[in-house]
Short mmCIF file of C-alpha atoms in Angstrom, two decimals:
data_model
loop_
_atom_site.label_atom_id
_atom_site.label_comp_id
_atom_site.label_asym_id
_atom_site.label_seq_id
_atom_site.Cartn_x
_atom_site.Cartn_y
_atom_site.Cartn_z
CA MET T 1 -0.14 0.45 0.21
CA GLU T 2 1.39 3.74 -0.64
CA THR T 3 1.82 6.03 2.05
CA ILE T 4 1.18 9.27 1.07
CA PRO T 5 2.91 12.23 2.58
CA LEU T 6 0.16 14.24 3.65
CA GLN T 7 1.02 16.38 5.77
CA ARG T 8 4.30 16.84 4.05
CA LYS T 9 1.86 17.95 1.30
CA VAL T 10 0.21 21.03 3.39
CA LEU T 11 2.88 22.33 4.93
CA SER T 12 4.57 22.77 1.85
CA GLU T 13 1.50 24.86 0.64
CA ASN T 14 1.58 26.52 3.43
CA ASP T 15 5.13 27.69 2.72
CA ARG T 16 5.16 28.39 -1.04
CA ILE T 17 2.25 30.89 -0.32
CA ALA T 18 4.07 32.13 2.11
CA ALA T 19 7.07 32.70 0.54
CA GLY T 20 5.51 34.45 -2.33
CA LEU T 21 3.83 37.18 0.47
CA ARG T 22 7.59 37.50 1.87
CA GLU T 23 8.74 37.95 -1.81
CA ARG T 24 6.39 40.51 -2.30
CA LEU T 25 6.73 42.24 0.69
CA GLN T 26 10.31 42.83 1.17
CA ALA T 27 10.61 43.93 -2.03
CA ARG T 28 8.50 46.80 -1.15
CA GLY T 29 10.78 47.61 1.78
CA ILE T 30 7.20 46.29 3.94
CA LEU T 31 8.96 44.99 7.46
CA CYS T 32 6.46 42.19 8.27
CA LEU T 33 6.10 40.42 12.15
CA ASN T 34 4.90 37.24 13.60
CA LEU T 35 3.42 37.62 17.18
CA ILE T 36 2.96 34.60 19.15
CA SER T 37 2.14 34.34 22.24
CA SER T 38 -0.07 32.15 25.38
CA PRO T 39 -3.47 33.60 25.30
CA GLY T 40 -3.70 36.64 27.20
CA SER T 41 0.36 37.43 27.18
CA GLY T 42 -0.52 41.02 26.12
CA LYS T 43 -0.21 40.84 22.28
CA THR T 44 -3.45 43.21 21.96
CA SER T 45 -1.79 45.63 24.30
CA LEU T 46 1.85 46.01 23.28
CA LEU T 47 0.15 46.34 19.95
CA GLU T 48 -1.46 49.24 21.31
CA GLN T 49 1.07 51.41 22.90
CA THR T 50 3.34 50.68 19.99
CA LEU T 51 1.08 52.00 17.36
CA ALA T 52 0.34 55.29 19.91
CA GLN T 53 3.91 56.02 20.02
CA LEU T 54 4.42 55.37 16.12
CA PRO T 55 5.77 58.38 14.00
CA PRO T 56 3.12 59.98 12.69
CA GLU T 57 5.38 58.76 9.18
CA LEU T 58 5.59 55.42 9.23
CA ARG T 59 2.12 53.38 7.93
CA PRO T 60 1.64 50.54 9.99
CA ALA T 61 -1.09 47.80 9.52
CA VAL T 62 -2.32 45.11 11.20
CA LEU T 63 -4.00 41.65 10.58
CA THR T 64 -5.16 40.05 13.86
CA GLY T 65 -6.09 36.32 14.29
CA ASP T 66 -8.99 35.01 16.62
CA ILE T 67 -11.14 32.10 16.35
CA GLN T 68 -14.53 34.02 17.59
CA THR T 69 -14.83 37.73 17.66
CA GLU T 70 -13.64 40.92 15.76
CA ASN T 71 -12.92 42.80 19.50
CA ASP T 72 -8.88 42.77 19.47
CA ALA T 73 -9.40 44.58 15.93
CA ASN T 74 -11.98 46.88 17.76
CA ARG T 75 -9.42 47.20 20.38
CA LEU T 76 -7.00 48.54 17.87
CA LYS T 77 -8.86 50.37 15.53
CA ARG T 78 -8.43 53.08 17.62
CA PHE T 79 -4.69 53.87 16.98
CA CYS T 80 -4.96 52.84 13.29
CA PRO T 81 -7.48 53.02 9.96
CA ARG T 82 -5.43 49.62 8.57
CA VAL T 83 -6.65 47.06 11.65
CA GLN T 84 -8.55 43.12 10.00
CA GLN T 85 -9.49 41.11 12.39
CA ILE T 86 -8.81 37.12 10.38
CA THR T 87 -11.63 35.19 12.71
CA THR T 88 -10.51 31.56 12.11
CA GLY T 89 -13.88 29.96 12.74
CA GLY T 90 -11.73 27.20 14.87
CA ALA T 91 -8.37 26.50 14.19
CA CYS T 92 -6.12 26.75 16.05
CA HIS T 93 -3.16 29.45 14.07
CA LEU T 94 -3.36 31.54 11.37
CA ASP T 95 -1.96 29.72 7.73
CA ALA T 96 -0.56 32.05 4.81
CA ARG T 97 -3.47 32.11 2.97
CA MET T 98 -5.46 33.82 5.50
CA VAL T 99 -3.05 36.45 5.47
CA GLU T 100 -2.72 36.37 2.12
CA THR T 101 -6.55 37.23 1.56
CA ALA T 102 -6.59 39.84 3.90
CA LEU T 103 -3.57 41.43 2.09
CA ALA T 104 -5.77 41.39 -0.56
CA ALA T 105 -7.88 44.45 0.51
CA TRP T 106 -4.98 47.18 0.72
CA PRO T 107 -2.77 48.51 -1.26
CA LEU T 108 0.53 48.01 -0.36
CA GLY T 109 2.92 50.27 -1.19
CA GLU T 110 0.33 52.57 1.49
CA ILE T 111 2.12 50.02 4.36
CA ASP T 112 5.19 50.62 5.91
CA LEU T 113 5.14 47.66 8.66
CA LEU T 114 3.01 44.82 8.41
CA LEU T 115 2.10 43.51 12.76
CA ILE T 116 0.33 39.76 13.49
CA GLU T 117 -1.04 38.87 16.13
CA ASN T 118 -1.53 35.31 15.66
CA VAL T 119 -4.08 33.22 17.33
CA GLY T 120 -2.76 32.68 21.13
CA ASN T 121 -1.43 29.47 21.29
CA LEU T 122 1.86 28.81 22.65
CA VAL T 123 2.26 25.95 20.19
CA CYS T 124 1.08 25.69 16.71
CA PRO T 125 1.59 28.77 14.93
CA ALA T 126 5.06 27.93 15.74
CA SER T 127 5.04 25.68 12.56
CA TYR T 128 3.35 27.70 9.90
CA ASP T 129 5.50 30.73 8.33
CA LEU T 130 3.40 33.47 7.14
CA GLY T 131 5.82 35.32 5.06
CA GLU T 132 7.13 37.34 8.04
CA ALA T 133 10.37 38.19 8.53
CA ALA T 134 10.90 37.81 11.52
CA LYS T 135 8.73 35.85 14.46
CA LEU T 136 8.54 37.69 17.79
CA VAL T 137 7.63 35.52 20.78
CA LEU T 138 5.69 37.36 24.35
CA LEU T 139 6.21 35.66 27.48
CA SER T 140 3.99 37.37 30.45
CA VAL T 141 5.44 36.56 33.80
CA THR T 142 2.22 35.21 34.84
CA GLU T 143 3.06 31.88 33.18
CA GLY T 144 6.42 30.75 34.84
CA GLU T 145 10.03 30.74 33.76
CA ASP T 146 9.84 26.90 32.79
CA LYS T 147 7.91 28.15 29.70
CA PRO T 148 10.88 28.17 26.82
CA LEU T 149 11.70 24.75 27.89
CA LYS T 150 8.08 23.23 28.03
CA TYR T 151 7.61 25.11 24.05
CA PRO T 152 10.82 24.84 22.53
CA SER T 153 9.85 24.99 19.24
CA ILE T 154 8.42 29.38 19.13
CA PHE T 155 10.91 30.16 21.15
CA PHE T 156 13.51 28.68 19.15
CA LYS T 157 12.06 30.02 15.97
CA ALA T 158 11.47 33.62 18.38
CA GLU T 159 13.95 36.16 17.28
CA LEU T 160 13.06 38.61 19.68
CA LEU T 161 11.26 37.59 23.40
CA ILE T 162 9.47 40.05 24.19
CA ILE T 163 8.98 39.53 28.79
CA ASN T 164 5.38 41.11 29.02
CA LYS T 165 3.57 42.20 32.49
CA ILE T 166 6.84 42.94 34.50
CA ASP T 167 4.96 45.21 36.76
CA LEU T 168 3.58 42.09 38.40
CA LEU T 169 6.91 40.52 39.18
CA PRO T 170 6.98 41.43 42.89
CA TYR T 171 3.12 39.43 42.92
CA VAL T 172 4.25 36.74 41.21
CA PRO T 173 6.53 33.79 41.34
CA PHE T 174 8.79 34.41 38.18
CA ASP T 175 12.49 33.95 38.02
CA LEU T 176 13.65 36.29 36.54
CA ALA T 177 16.90 35.45 35.37
CA LYS T 178 15.93 31.80 34.93
CA ALA T 179 13.02 32.55 32.23
CA GLU T 180 15.98 34.41 30.49
CA GLU T 181 18.09 31.20 31.07
CA ASN T 182 16.13 28.50 29.83
CA ALA T 183 15.43 30.66 26.82
CA THR T 184 18.67 31.05 26.06
CA LYS T 185 19.12 27.31 26.59
CA VAL T 186 16.78 26.89 24.42
CA HIS T 187 17.81 29.90 21.52
CA PRO T 188 21.65 30.67 22.46
CA GLY T 189 21.72 34.44 21.49
CA VAL T 190 17.80 35.63 21.26
CA GLU T 191 17.15 38.61 21.87
CA ILE T 192 15.00 39.91 25.32
CA ILE T 193 12.96 43.00 26.01
CA ARG T 194 11.08 43.09 29.24
CA THR T 195 8.42 45.31 29.06
CA SER T 196 5.15 46.27 31.24
CA CYS T 197 2.66 47.73 29.16
CA THR T 198 1.12 49.16 32.41
CA THR T 199 4.28 51.42 33.32
CA ARG T 200 5.26 51.20 29.81
CA ALA T 201 8.83 50.44 30.47
CA GLY T 202 10.90 48.05 28.16
CA LEU T 203 8.92 49.78 25.78
CA ASP T 204 11.58 53.12 24.42
CA GLU T 205 13.92 49.68 24.02
CA TRP T 206 11.08 47.56 22.60
CA LEU T 207 10.41 50.56 19.63
CA GLN T 208 14.16 51.09 19.00
CA TRP T 209 14.28 47.44 18.04
CA LEU T 210 11.28 47.62 15.56
CA GLN T 211 12.99 51.26 14.18
CA ARG T 212 15.99 49.03 14.29
CA ARG T 213 14.20 46.42 12.01
CA MET T 214 12.53 49.15 10.05
CA GLN T 215 15.49 50.22 8.85
CA ALA T 216 17.06 47.46 7.59
CA ALA T 217 14.40 46.26 5.16
CA ARG T 218 14.52 49.24 3.77
CA GLN T 219 18.22 48.58 3.39
CA ASN T 220 17.86 45.07 1.93
CA LEU T 221 15.16 47.26 -0.28
CA GLY T 222 18.10 49.90 -1.36
CA ASN T 223 20.55 47.21 -1.98
CA THR T 224 18.49 45.32 -4.00
CA ALA T 225 17.31 48.04 -6.33
CA ALA T 226 20.84 49.19 -6.25
CA GLY T 227 22.14 45.06 -7.37
CA ALA T 228 19.06 45.52 -9.18
CA ALA T 229 20.30 48.51 -11.62
CA GLY T 230 23.82 47.26 -11.62
CA MET S 1 -12.31 12.32 -8.27
CA GLU S 2 -13.43 10.96 -4.88
CA THR S 3 -12.43 13.24 -1.44
CA ILE S 4 -11.55 10.97 1.39
CA PRO S 5 -12.80 12.56 4.77
CA LEU S 6 -9.75 12.41 6.24
CA GLN S 7 -10.31 14.48 9.39
CA ARG S 8 -13.51 12.57 10.05
CA LYS S 9 -11.66 9.49 10.35
CA VAL S 10 -8.94 9.95 12.22
CA LEU S 11 -11.86 11.26 14.89
CA SER S 12 -13.39 8.66 14.93
CA GLU S 13 -10.58 6.12 15.70
CA ASN S 14 -9.69 8.93 19.23
CA ASP S 15 -13.63 8.79 20.03
CA ARG S 16 -13.49 4.98 19.30
CA ILE S 17 -10.21 4.76 21.71
CA ALA S 18 -12.21 7.70 24.04
CA ALA S 19 -15.01 5.54 23.89
CA GLY S 20 -13.74 1.73 25.50
CA LEU S 21 -11.43 4.16 28.38
CA ARG S 22 -14.29 5.19 28.83
CA GLU S 23 -16.43 2.72 30.02
CA ARG S 24 -13.79 0.96 31.71
CA LEU S 25 -12.68 3.41 33.75
CA GLN S 26 -16.75 4.22 34.42
CA ALA S 27 -17.41 0.57 35.50
CA ARG S 28 -14.32 0.75 38.47
CA GLY S 29 -15.86 4.04 39.19
CA ILE S 30 -12.60 5.91 38.58
CA LEU S 31 -13.71 9.71 38.05
CA CYS S 32 -11.30 11.13 35.62
CA LEU S 33 -11.50 14.55 34.66
CA ASN S 34 -9.34 16.35 31.46
CA LEU S 35 -8.10 19.62 32.56
CA ILE S 36 -7.71 22.38 29.71
CA SER S 37 -5.51 25.88 30.16
CA SER S 38 -3.08 28.26 28.51
CA PRO S 39 0.23 27.25 29.59
CA GLY S 40 0.86 28.90 32.53
CA SER S 41 -3.19 29.41 34.34
CA GLY S 42 -1.56 27.35 36.89
CA LYS S 43 -2.50 22.98 35.76
CA THR S 44 -0.26 21.77 38.05
CA SER S 45 0.00 24.01 40.88
CA LEU S 46 -3.71 23.73 41.50
CA LEU S 47 -2.80 19.84 41.12
CA GLU S 48 -0.31 19.75 43.93
CA GLN S 49 -2.78 21.61 45.84
CA THR S 50 -5.74 18.72 45.32
CA LEU S 51 -3.00 15.82 46.31
CA ALA S 52 -1.74 17.79 49.06
CA GLN S 53 -5.08 17.97 50.95
CA LEU S 54 -6.98 14.88 49.68
CA PRO S 55 -7.87 12.73 51.91
CA PRO S 56 -5.42 9.77 52.63
CA GLU S 57 -8.25 6.76 51.99
CA LEU S 58 -7.46 8.13 48.33
CA ARG S 59 -5.81 6.60 45.09
CA PRO S 60 -5.16 9.03 42.62
CA ALA S 61 -3.00 9.20 39.71
CA VAL S 62 -1.83 11.56 37.76
CA LEU S 63 -1.04 12.07 33.95
CA THR S 64 0.17 14.55 33.13
CA GLY S 65 0.99 15.90 28.62
CA ASP S 66 3.67 18.04 27.60
CA ILE S 67 5.25 18.95 24.77
CA GLN S 68 9.30 18.51 26.74
CA THR S 69 10.01 18.34 29.87
CA GLU S 70 9.08 16.01 32.64
CA ASN S 71 8.87 19.28 35.38
CA ASP S 72 4.93 18.77 35.76
CA ALA S 73 5.36 15.04 36.65
CA ASN S 74 9.13 15.70 38.64
CA ARG S 75 7.07 18.38 41.47
CA LEU S 76 3.38 16.32 40.93
CA LYS S 77 5.27 13.22 42.46
CA ARG S 78 6.16 14.19 45.87
CA PHE S 79 2.34 14.67 46.13
CA CYS S 80 1.26 11.03 44.34
CA PRO S 81 3.20 7.85 44.40
CA ARG S 82 0.94 6.89 40.61
CA VAL S 83 3.02 10.17 38.15
CA GLN S 84 3.01 9.70 34.46
CA GLN S 85 4.81 12.50 31.88
CA ILE S 86 3.21 11.75 28.73
CA THR S 87 5.65 14.19 26.76
CA THR S 88 4.18 14.21 23.17
CA GLY S 89 7.40 16.00 21.55
CA GLY S 90 5.37 18.65 18.91
CA ALA S 91 1.56 17.45 19.63
CA CYS S 92 -0.18 19.73 20.75
CA HIS S 93 -2.61 17.83 23.00
CA LEU S 94 -2.72 15.05 24.55
CA ASP S 95 -5.22 12.03 22.53
CA ALA S 96 -6.89 9.05 24.03
CA ARG S 97 -3.68 6.52 22.40
CA MET S 98 -1.81 7.95 24.61
CA VAL S 99 -3.19 7.72 27.92
CA GLU S 100 -4.82 4.75 26.97
CA THR S 101 -0.66 3.39 26.07
CA ALA S 102 -0.33 4.99 29.33
CA LEU S 103 -2.75 4.00 31.95
CA ALA S 104 -1.42 0.15 30.97
CA ALA S 105 1.28 1.11 33.37
CA TRP S 106 -1.29 0.98 36.39
CA PRO S 107 -3.68 -2.07 37.81
CA LEU S 108 -7.10 0.15 37.53
CA GLY S 109 -8.14 -1.32 40.87
CA GLU S 110 -5.66 0.72 42.42
CA ILE S 111 -7.03 4.06 41.06
CA ASP S 112 -9.91 5.91 42.40
CA LEU S 113 -9.44 9.01 40.98
CA LEU S 114 -7.81 9.52 37.69
CA LEU S 115 -6.48 13.30 37.05
CA ILE S 116 -4.95 14.21 33.56
CA GLU S 117 -3.11 17.52 32.81
CA ASN S 118 -4.10 18.69 28.99
CA VAL S 119 -0.70 20.30 26.84
CA GLY S 120 -0.86 23.81 27.55
CA ASN S 121 -3.22 25.39 24.43
CA LEU S 122 -7.11 26.59 24.52
CA VAL S 123 -7.43 25.72 21.59
CA CYS S 124 -6.64 22.31 20.32
CA PRO S 125 -7.25 19.76 23.79
CA ALA S 126 -11.04 20.68 23.57
CA SER S 127 -11.18 19.13 20.71
CA TYR S 128 -10.03 15.33 21.76
CA ASP S 129 -11.93 12.98 23.91
CA LEU S 130 -9.57 11.05 26.15
CA GLY S 131 -12.38 9.51 27.79
CA GLU S 132 -13.67 11.73 30.53
CA ALA S 133 -16.19 12.17 33.31
CA ALA S 134 -15.50 15.92 32.50
CA LYS S 135 -13.33 18.77 31.26
CA LEU S 136 -12.85 21.22 33.06
CA VAL S 137 -11.23 24.50 32.02
CA LEU S 138 -8.92 26.71 34.55
CA LEU S 139 -8.73 30.95 33.42
CA SER S 140 -6.04 32.90 35.29
CA VAL S 141 -6.99 36.88 35.48
CA THR S 142 -4.08 37.53 34.44
CA GLU S 143 -5.91 36.51 30.64
CA GLY S 144 -8.67 38.53 30.73
CA GLU S 145 -11.97 38.58 30.79
CA ASP S 146 -12.31 38.36 26.88
CA LYS S 147 -11.26 34.54 26.56
CA PRO S 148 -14.71 32.07 27.39
CA LEU S 149 -15.44 34.90 24.04
CA LYS S 150 -12.19 33.98 21.97
CA TYR S 151 -11.96 30.39 22.74
CA PRO S 152 -15.33 29.29 22.98
CA SER S 153 -15.11 25.89 21.78
CA ILE S 154 -13.70 24.69 25.88
CA PHE S 155 -15.58 26.91 27.99
CA PHE S 156 -18.99 24.83 26.50
CA LYS S 157 -17.47 21.95 26.60
CA ALA S 158 -16.00 22.32 30.15
CA GLU S 159 -18.22 21.37 33.64
CA LEU S 160 -16.33 23.15 35.57
CA LEU S 161 -14.43 26.90 35.24
CA ILE S 162 -11.72 26.74 37.02
CA ILE S 163 -10.35 30.84 37.74
CA ASN S 164 -7.50 31.27 39.30
CA LYS S 165 -4.89 33.23 40.47
CA ILE S 166 -7.15 35.62 42.14
CA ASP S 167 -4.65 36.66 44.74
CA LEU S 168 -4.26 38.68 41.81
CA LEU S 169 -7.10 40.34 40.84
CA PRO S 170 -5.95 43.88 42.97
CA TYR S 171 -2.96 44.19 40.09
CA VAL S 172 -4.79 42.79 36.88
CA PRO S 173 -7.40 44.91 34.87
CA PHE S 174 -9.25 41.77 35.24
CA ASP S 175 -13.16 42.46 35.83
CA LEU S 176 -14.18 38.92 37.66
CA ALA S 177 -18.29 39.81 37.26
CA LYS S 178 -17.49 40.03 32.86
CA ALA S 179 -15.25 37.05 33.12
CA GLU S 180 -18.68 34.63 34.37
CA GLU S 181 -20.28 36.91 31.96
CA ASN S 182 -19.03 35.99 29.24
CA ALA S 183 -18.55 32.26 30.19
CA THR S 184 -22.18 32.41 30.33
CA LYS S 185 -22.85 33.32 27.34
CA VAL S 186 -21.45 30.63 25.45
CA HIS S 187 -22.46 28.33 28.74
CA PRO S 188 -24.58 28.78 30.22
CA GLY S 189 -25.11 27.57 34.01
CA VAL S 190 -21.25 26.40 34.09
CA GLU S 191 -19.80 25.65 37.19
CA ILE S 192 -17.87 28.01 38.47
CA ILE S 193 -15.37 28.35 41.67
CA ARG S 194 -12.72 30.96 42.07
CA THR S 195 -9.57 29.85 43.66
CA SER S 196 -5.96 31.13 43.92
CA CYS S 197 -3.13 28.49 45.25
CA THR S 198 -1.08 30.76 46.80
CA THR S 199 -3.32 32.18 49.39
CA ARG S 200 -5.66 29.01 48.68
CA ALA S 201 -8.93 30.36 48.48
CA GLY S 202 -11.68 28.69 46.82
CA LEU S 203 -9.64 25.61 47.48
CA ASP S 204 -12.33 23.77 49.63
CA GLU S 205 -15.11 24.55 47.10
CA TRP S 206 -12.83 22.57 44.63
CA LEU S 207 -12.09 20.07 46.57
CA GLN S 208 -15.65 19.39 47.60
CA TRP S 209 -16.59 19.69 43.88
CA LEU S 210 -14.10 16.57 43.49
CA GLN S 211 -16.06 15.05 45.69
CA ARG S 212 -19.07 15.06 45.35
CA ARG S 213 -17.82 13.78 41.18
CA MET S 214 -15.79 10.97 42.89
CA GLN S 215 -19.39 10.40 44.81
CA ALA S 216 -21.70 10.51 42.15
CA ALA S 217 -18.92 7.65 40.36
CA ARG S 218 -18.83 5.38 42.75
CA GLN S 219 -22.57 5.76 42.85
CA ASN S 220 -22.90 5.14 39.30
CA LEU S 221 -21.12 1.59 40.26
CA GLY S 222 -23.20 1.01 42.33
CA ASN S 223 -26.23 1.47 40.27
CA THR S 224 -24.91 0.01 37.03
CA ALA S 225 -24.08 -3.55 39.34
CA ALA S 226 -27.08 -3.69 40.51
CA GLY S 227 -28.92 -3.79 38.02
CA ALA S 228 -26.82 -6.40 36.35
CA ALA S 229 -27.89 -8.04 39.34
CA GLY S 230 -31.10 -7.62 38.86
#
């Protein structure tokens, strides 16, 4: 009996769409970030703070994934005219086709930064490329410092770990140094920023990271154009 | 071209194993509970407190699921001789076959209560029957009161909602009444217990719930035996 490698085929289809998306976004110098965390780690709050503090000349767009409700999109629309909710209707992650379909509604020439808030889930979203330049993982201090070891895939794949809700550190048994040590065990050299959306601690550092990455995206675009012209 | 309903077939296989497990457990009067929540909502802490406070004549057993690490089993073994870690190696949920395989290591006649701690994930575990008598969902107050609306499947399927970490209520913007209203919208009549594993608030109520359910499991066994004898 012949065995059909279905899983590989499904993943490849996603990878193919994601690669096309990445190429289109890079060709326009758009930085695309894929934010992943457990439910309630503060992805939407971080996006609210980010959108409120971005320089006015920047043109962000946000796709926010949830199984049900438009709550997150409604929260974010107060800060940004380009926000779309992707309601998966049961699926535990966003995939590249959902992103491609949603993006068709916007002229890409009017976007500098595409922020994708994935479904709240520390497991499945790690396996689906959305065409992003980088995955980011959020971990709130209420979740425990063992999470990088227990959910290694996303901590390995994320370029940046944001340890959020540090204002709650006095009230929870969370060992910050141990959490960072665990993350570094899984992903040596991973960048780490500590934030609180309540006290705004660490948000400047996060915004600087974001600006550096946006500059790099535009720089790459310049190099590619120069290369093509040369 | 013929379409093969693969998803239905896979689910049916799980359901078939789960039904067999449920029958075996019920036939021995063993109460089996399936605990589901986001990562870091406090499933392991609640189990630690529960195992420490159960009457000594009760014989509990625990299966604890994680993608990687034996951390949770090591924590729980301090309180209970029968603990097994199920390491899924990437899978985002436990399934009935994993439970069946793990249970083969124990004589069921020596168990009164089987507690299954699922992988930390508010989405996928809701879709997999493990042969349990009831699903329980934990929601910590740091996660936000909107979660029942955003992840309705597990809140609809769970018989009991445990709102955990209520000791943190003074420090987080969590509207307890709204959370309970949201849960009740998704699942009218759902039972709700508020707990803190730090202050031990609500743990008596939880242990009483557990004892009532265990009595009911034994009562059903008595009825079945009487029916069979009659």
